[in-house]
Tab-separated table of C-alpha atoms in Angstrom:
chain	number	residue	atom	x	y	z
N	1	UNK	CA	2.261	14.890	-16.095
N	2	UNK	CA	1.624	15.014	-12.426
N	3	UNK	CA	-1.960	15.818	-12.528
N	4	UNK	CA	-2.376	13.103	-14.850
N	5	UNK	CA	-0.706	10.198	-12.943
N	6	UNK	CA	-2.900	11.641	-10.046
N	7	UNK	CA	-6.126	11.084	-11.634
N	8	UNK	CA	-5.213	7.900	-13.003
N	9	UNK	CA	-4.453	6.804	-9.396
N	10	UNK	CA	-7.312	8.293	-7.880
N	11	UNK	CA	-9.129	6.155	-11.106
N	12	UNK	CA	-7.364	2.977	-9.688
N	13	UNK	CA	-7.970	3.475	-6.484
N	14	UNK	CA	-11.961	3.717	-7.385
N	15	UNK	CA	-11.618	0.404	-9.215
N	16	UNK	CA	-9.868	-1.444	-6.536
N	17	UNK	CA	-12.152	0.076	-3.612
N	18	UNK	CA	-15.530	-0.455	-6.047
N	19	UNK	CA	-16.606	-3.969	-6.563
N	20	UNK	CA	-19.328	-3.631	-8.293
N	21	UNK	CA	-18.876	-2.158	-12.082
N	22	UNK	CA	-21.715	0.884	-12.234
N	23	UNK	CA	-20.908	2.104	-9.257
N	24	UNK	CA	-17.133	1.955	-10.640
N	25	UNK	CA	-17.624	3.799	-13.738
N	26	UNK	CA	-20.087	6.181	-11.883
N	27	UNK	CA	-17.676	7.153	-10.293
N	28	UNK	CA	-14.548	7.245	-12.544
N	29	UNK	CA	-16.866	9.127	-15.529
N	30	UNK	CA	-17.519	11.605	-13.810
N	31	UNK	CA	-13.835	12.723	-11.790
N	32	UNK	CA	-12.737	12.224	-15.144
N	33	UNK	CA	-14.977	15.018	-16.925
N	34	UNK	CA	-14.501	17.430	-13.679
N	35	UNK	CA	-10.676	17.366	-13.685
N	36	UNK	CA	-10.342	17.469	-17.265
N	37	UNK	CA	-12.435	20.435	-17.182
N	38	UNK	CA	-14.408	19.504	-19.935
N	39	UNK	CA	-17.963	19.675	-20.847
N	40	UNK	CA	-19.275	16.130	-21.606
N	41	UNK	CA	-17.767	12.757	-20.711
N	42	UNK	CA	-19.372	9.778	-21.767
N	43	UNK	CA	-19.054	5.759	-22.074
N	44	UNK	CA	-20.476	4.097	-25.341
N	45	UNK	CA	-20.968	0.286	-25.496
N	46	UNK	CA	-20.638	-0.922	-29.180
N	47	UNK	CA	-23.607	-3.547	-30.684
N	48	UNK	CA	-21.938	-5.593	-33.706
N	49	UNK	CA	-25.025	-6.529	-34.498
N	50	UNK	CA	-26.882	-3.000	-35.015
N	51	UNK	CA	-24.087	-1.204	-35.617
N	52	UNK	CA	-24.856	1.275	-33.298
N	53	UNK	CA	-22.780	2.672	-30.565
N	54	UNK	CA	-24.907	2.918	-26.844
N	55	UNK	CA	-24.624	5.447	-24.057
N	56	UNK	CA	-24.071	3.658	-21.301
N	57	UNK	CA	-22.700	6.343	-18.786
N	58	UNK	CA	-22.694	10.380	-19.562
N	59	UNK	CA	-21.545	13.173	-17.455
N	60	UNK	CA	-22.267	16.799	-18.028
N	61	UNK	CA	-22.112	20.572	-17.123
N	62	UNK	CA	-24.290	21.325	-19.860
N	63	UNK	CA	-27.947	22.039	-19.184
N	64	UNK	CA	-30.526	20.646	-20.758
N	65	UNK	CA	-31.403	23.324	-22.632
N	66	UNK	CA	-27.471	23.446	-24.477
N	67	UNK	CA	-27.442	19.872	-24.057
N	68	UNK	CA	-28.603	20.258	-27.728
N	69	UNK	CA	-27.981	16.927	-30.006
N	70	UNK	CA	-26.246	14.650	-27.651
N	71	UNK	CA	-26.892	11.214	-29.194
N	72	UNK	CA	-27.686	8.604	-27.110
N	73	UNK	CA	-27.573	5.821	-29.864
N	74	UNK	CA	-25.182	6.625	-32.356
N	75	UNK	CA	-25.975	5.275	-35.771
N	76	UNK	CA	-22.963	3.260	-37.383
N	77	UNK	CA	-24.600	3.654	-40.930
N	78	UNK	CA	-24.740	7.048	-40.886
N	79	UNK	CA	-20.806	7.682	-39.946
N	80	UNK	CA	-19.349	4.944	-41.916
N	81	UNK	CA	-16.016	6.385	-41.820
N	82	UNK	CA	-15.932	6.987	-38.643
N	83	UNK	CA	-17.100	3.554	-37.566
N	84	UNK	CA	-14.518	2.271	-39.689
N	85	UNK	CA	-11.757	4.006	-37.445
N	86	UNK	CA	-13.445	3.062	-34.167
N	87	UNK	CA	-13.761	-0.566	-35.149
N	88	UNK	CA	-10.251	-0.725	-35.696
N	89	UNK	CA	-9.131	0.469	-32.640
N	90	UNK	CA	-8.089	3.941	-34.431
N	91	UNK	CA	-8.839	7.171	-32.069
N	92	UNK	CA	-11.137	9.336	-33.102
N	93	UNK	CA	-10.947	13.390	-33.209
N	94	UNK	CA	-13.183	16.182	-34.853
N	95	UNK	CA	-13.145	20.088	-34.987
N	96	UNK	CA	-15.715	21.699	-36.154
N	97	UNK	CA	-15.002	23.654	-39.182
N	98	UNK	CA	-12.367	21.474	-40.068
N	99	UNK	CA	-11.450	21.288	-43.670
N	100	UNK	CA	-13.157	18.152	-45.336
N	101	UNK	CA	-10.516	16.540	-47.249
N	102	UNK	CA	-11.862	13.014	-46.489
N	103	UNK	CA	-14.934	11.225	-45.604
N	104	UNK	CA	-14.222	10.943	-41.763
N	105	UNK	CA	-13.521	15.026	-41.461
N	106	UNK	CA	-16.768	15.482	-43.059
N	107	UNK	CA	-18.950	13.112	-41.204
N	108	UNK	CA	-17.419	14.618	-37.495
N	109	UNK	CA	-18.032	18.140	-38.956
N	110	UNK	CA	-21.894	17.383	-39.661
N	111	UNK	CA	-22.356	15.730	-36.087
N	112	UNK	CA	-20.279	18.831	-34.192
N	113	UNK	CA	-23.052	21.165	-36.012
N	114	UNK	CA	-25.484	19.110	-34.981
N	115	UNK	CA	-24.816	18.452	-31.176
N	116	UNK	CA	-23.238	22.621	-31.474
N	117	UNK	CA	-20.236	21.365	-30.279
N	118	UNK	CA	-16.743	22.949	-30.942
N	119	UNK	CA	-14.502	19.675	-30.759
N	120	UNK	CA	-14.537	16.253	-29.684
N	121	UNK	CA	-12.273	13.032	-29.246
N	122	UNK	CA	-13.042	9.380	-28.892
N	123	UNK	CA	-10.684	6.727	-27.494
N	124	UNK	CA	-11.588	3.123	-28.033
N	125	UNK	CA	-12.069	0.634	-25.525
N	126	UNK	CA	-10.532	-3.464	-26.378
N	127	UNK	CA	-11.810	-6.172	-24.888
N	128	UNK	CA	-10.871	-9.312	-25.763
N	129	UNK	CA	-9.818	-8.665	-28.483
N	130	UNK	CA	-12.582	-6.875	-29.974
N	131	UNK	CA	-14.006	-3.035	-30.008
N	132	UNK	CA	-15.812	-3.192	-27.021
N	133	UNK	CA	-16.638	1.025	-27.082
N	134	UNK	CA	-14.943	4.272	-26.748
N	135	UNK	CA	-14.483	7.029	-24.012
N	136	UNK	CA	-16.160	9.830	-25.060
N	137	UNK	CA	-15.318	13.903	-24.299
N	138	UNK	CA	-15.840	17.359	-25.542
N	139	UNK	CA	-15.677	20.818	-25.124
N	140	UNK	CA	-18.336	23.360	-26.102
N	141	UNK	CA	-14.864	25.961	-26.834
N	142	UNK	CA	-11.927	26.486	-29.074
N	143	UNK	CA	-9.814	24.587	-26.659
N	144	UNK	CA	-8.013	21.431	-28.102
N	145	UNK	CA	-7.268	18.423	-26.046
N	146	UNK	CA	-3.760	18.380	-25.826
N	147	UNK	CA	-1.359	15.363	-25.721
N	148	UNK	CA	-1.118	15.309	-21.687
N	149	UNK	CA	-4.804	15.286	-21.902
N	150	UNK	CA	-5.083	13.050	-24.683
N	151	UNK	CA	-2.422	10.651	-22.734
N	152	UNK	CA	-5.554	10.597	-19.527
N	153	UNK	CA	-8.388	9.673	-22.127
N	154	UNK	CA	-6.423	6.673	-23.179
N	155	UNK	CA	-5.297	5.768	-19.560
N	156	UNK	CA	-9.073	6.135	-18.596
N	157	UNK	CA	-9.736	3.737	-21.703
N	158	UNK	CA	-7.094	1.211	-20.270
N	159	UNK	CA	-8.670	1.402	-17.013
N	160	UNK	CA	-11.929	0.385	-17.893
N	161	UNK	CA	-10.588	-2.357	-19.941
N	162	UNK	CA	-9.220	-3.836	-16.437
N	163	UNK	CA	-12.619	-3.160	-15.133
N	164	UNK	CA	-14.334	-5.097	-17.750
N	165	UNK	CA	-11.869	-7.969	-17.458
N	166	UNK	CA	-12.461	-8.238	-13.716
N	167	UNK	CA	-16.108	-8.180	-14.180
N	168	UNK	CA	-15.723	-11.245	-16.513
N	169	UNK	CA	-13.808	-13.069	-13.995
N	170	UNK	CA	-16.194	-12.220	-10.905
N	171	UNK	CA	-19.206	-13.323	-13.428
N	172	UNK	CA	-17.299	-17.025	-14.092
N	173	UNK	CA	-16.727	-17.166	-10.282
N	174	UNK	CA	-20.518	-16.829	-9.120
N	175	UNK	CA	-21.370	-19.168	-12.350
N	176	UNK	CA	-18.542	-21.638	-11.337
N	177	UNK	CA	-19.379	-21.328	-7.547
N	178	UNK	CA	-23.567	-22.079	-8.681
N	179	UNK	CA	-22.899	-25.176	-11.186
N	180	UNK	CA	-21.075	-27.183	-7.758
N	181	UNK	CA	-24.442	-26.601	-6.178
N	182	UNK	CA	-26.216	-27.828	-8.716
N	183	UNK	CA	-23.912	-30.730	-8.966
N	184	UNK	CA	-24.100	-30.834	-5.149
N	185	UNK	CA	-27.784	-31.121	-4.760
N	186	UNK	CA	-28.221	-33.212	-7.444
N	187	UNK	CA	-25.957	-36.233	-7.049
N	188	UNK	CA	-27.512	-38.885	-5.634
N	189	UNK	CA	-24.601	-39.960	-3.527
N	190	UNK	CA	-25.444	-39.325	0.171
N	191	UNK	CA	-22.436	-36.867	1.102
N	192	UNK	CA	-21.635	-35.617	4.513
N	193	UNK	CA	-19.220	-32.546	4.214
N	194	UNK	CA	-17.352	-32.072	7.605
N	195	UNK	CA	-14.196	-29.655	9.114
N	196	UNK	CA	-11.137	-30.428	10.874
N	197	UNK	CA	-12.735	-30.882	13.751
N	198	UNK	CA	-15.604	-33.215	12.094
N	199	UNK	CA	-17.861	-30.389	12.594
N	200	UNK	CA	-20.966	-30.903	9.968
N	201	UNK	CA	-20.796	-28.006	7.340
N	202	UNK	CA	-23.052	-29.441	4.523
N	203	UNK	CA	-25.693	-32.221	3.530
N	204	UNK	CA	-26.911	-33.177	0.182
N	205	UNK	CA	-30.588	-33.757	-0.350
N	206	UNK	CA	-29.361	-37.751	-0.894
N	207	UNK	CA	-28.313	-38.066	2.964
């Protein structure tokens, strides 16, 4: 498990040394995908309302050419099974060729055909309470994600969860910090805001 404690601290480190939140998960996608050795990485963002499931960030070795059936929207009424697991926090997993003994295996068999994909796994992301999206990976071989790697696509899940939950509190800072200006320059007190040293560091409109 050393490698994977590394990349989750080099993951952390990225979040605390990134303020802003694309250039965070430009970042963190994409070390992700390269370490893990796999062949797409990708962040979806769910809409309730649609149904659908966004790309929001995708890293790739493919080239455009194999790059063959990647969905960029992902349409919740078409994999109703599948939706069903994601939307309940469940992980999600396909092989193709699988044996379809249930509606999920057989929905994750016709996308892998599709997209000409060998297997794929999908960790979802929670945020406040709610499915917020999933972490996204494949390979385009036989290989199977094994638990150690399994263990980094849910710690890269968790990760971005503390990313999104920072990004709400920076968002009700600025909003906070721009209502007591409005407040401020609207009052029609005069108000004389001084230092210590009775220096003059602000003056409302009313002064």
């Amino acid at each position: 498990y050393l490698l994977q404690d590394r990349i989750v601290n080099e993951c952390l480190e990225t979040l605390v040394l990134n303020i802003d939140f694309e250039t965070t998960l430009g970042e963190i996608i994409p070390h992700l995908g390269r370490e893990l050795g796999v062949c797409c990485c990708a962040l979806y963002r769910y809409e309730k309302t649609a149904r659908q499931l966004v790309c929001i960030r995708k890293w790739t070795t493919l080239t455009p050419e194999e790059d063959v059936g990647f969905l960029e929207v992902i349409d919740g009424h078409n994999y109703p099974a599948s939706f069903h697991v994601l939307c309940n926090f469940g992980e999600l997993s396909g092989r193709k060729g699988s044996p379809e003994d249930d509606p999920e295996t057989r929905e994750t068999n016709a996308y892998l055909a599709q997209r000409n994909a060998q297997n794929f796994t999908s960790v979802p992301i929670r945020f406040q309470g709610e499915y917020w999206g999933n972490v996204y990976m494949e390979f385009d071989d036989e290989i199977d994600f094994d638990e150690a790697e399994m263990r980094m696509v849910r710690s890269t899940a968790r990760i971005i969860e503390i990313l999104l939950e920072r990004e709400q509190i920076q968002s009700q800072l600025v909003r906070s910090e721009a209502e007591k200006n409005m407040i401020w320059e609207m009052l029609t007190i005069p108000l004389l805001l001084t230092d210590l040293d009775h220096k003059v560091i602000r003056v409302n409109p009313a002064m």
